[in-house]
């Protein structure tokens, strides 16, 4: 009976009552589907505000355009960076199940604060119209009202970070990675996770943005509040189906311990009887065995690999301090983390390109004819193009492209994680080239029409901008889904949430890097005696085409850099390159 019980139990997992998770009862696609539904509502609640927040801050909170833009960038960047905190807590102290529920409640609280402020005139600056009273500037929000605004915003950012750092991992943990079927289902989950993320974004940038612009921001915040509130019971209803990974301690502690041990032990004088690394380097060497060595050999079980050899110094029989005693498994886990970091770094440039979708691309579209028949499309809704394309491409990719690739390559995955990421990076190069060509055409129309210094709409449809959106949307699908699955499958099991959170961190760093590049470009081009590329009375006076060509060149160099690391990377996860 005892042996049968062990066979039906998911080792290392518990249910929501902290009892052993059982095969056939916990986990699987049904359990993961709750995470997919919740992601629709969660991303709707987040993007409904983030996509249009700059208008709210400038028009209703009376912040200057530059302050509004900086506050939106800081808000979005902080939310994605806090995903690292959510991932860390999920791995170290809590389960992804608990982190999601706590984070959703925090975001709900932040949205309630923002909704109350938007609904109450006394909690906002006095309304004003600068066009009628130009001598009296609008009063910028300050004092307790500003404190309320930013407390609400950063509670939302904290909640979003916790959710992004826990929800993808929670869904992926429902599948058995030891079977081909489980690994294929997990790959499908990540594809549909991006699909659901896009579905939530579609509702946000169309319906909710329309409500905010036409009915009032109090209604927009209320919709977001209701969405995140509804997501909590939906997630909770799946509790009896979830298998939750037992936290195994702080992954950062392990990483720091191995790095410090390798450094300190390397400074000590070592002999062959003290370093396992020397044993692996000299197979013919047979040291005298003693009880202490035999005991340590049992603890380590194996000899470290020869990749990143400097870390092998952490595995010695007599470390610099007893607290720095490291096992071979710990050293190998840290090696894996260090090996995936270059892949992470190479995706930041792509997200820097994606940042243009919410900045210059919107300004370009706003200068063009945005009418669709009798309907005028608001510029804030332009992300609908990549979102819809992702929603179409995700199921096509999962149900048509991947099965075909599996038959052609005769491998379990068909297209590997790194190949998917590489395709996304290559598409980002094309998108920037297309953006440059479209901008050349747009400026030629402005010149021919004599509207270079006018703010009137140009006689060219905004559908031209949709081309760069489509390529960047495709790049986002390939890269984000590939990154999430790559980090989850390759990272040690004790660090999966933290590693998966790197996907969102890459997005945050891409936004920050975009601002840095814009500043550098303006400083360099402005110092040459000419006007800066990205300044002028209207966007028609910008040299945006040159900026896009620069991004195209940087993306190309980044792609070559990526190929250098990707071609040398060796998968550790089962099924990554195995035949069917």
Tab-separated table of N, CA, C and O in Angstrom, residues 126 157 232 260 299 343 418 580:
chain	number	residue	atom	x	y	z
A	126	UNK	N	-8.166	71.140	-9.467
A	126	UNK	CA	-9.308	71.837	-10.070
A	126	UNK	C	-9.270	71.735	-11.590
A	126	UNK	O	-8.211	71.802	-12.209
A	157	UNK	N	1.487	48.495	-9.502
A	157	UNK	CA	2.757	47.994	-10.042
A	157	UNK	C	3.272	46.807	-9.227
A	157	UNK	O	3.747	45.813	-9.784
A	232	UNK	N	-9.804	36.761	-9.112
A	232	UNK	CA	-9.424	36.086	-7.856
A	232	UNK	C	-10.279	34.849	-7.593
A	232	UNK	O	-9.733	33.764	-7.373
A	260	UNK	N	30.693	33.307	-3.934
A	260	UNK	CA	31.625	33.710	-2.876
A	260	UNK	C	32.586	32.576	-2.552
A	260	UNK	O	33.800	32.786	-2.380
A	299	UNK	N	28.250	12.896	-0.488
A	299	UNK	CA	27.403	14.082	-0.479
A	299	UNK	C	27.348	14.731	-1.860
A	299	UNK	O	26.317	15.220	-2.293
A	343	UNK	N	21.588	34.979	-23.111
A	343	UNK	CA	20.363	34.906	-23.923
A	343	UNK	C	19.395	35.995	-23.483
A	343	UNK	O	18.783	36.693	-24.305
A	418	UNK	N	15.529	28.381	-28.565
A	418	UNK	CA	16.482	29.379	-29.058
A	418	UNK	C	16.210	29.740	-30.511
A	418	UNK	O	16.455	30.879	-30.929
A	580	UNK	N	11.784	12.191	-31.653
A	580	UNK	CA	10.484	11.754	-31.126
A	580	UNK	C	10.520	10.259	-30.816
A	580	UNK	O	11.174	9.493	-31.464
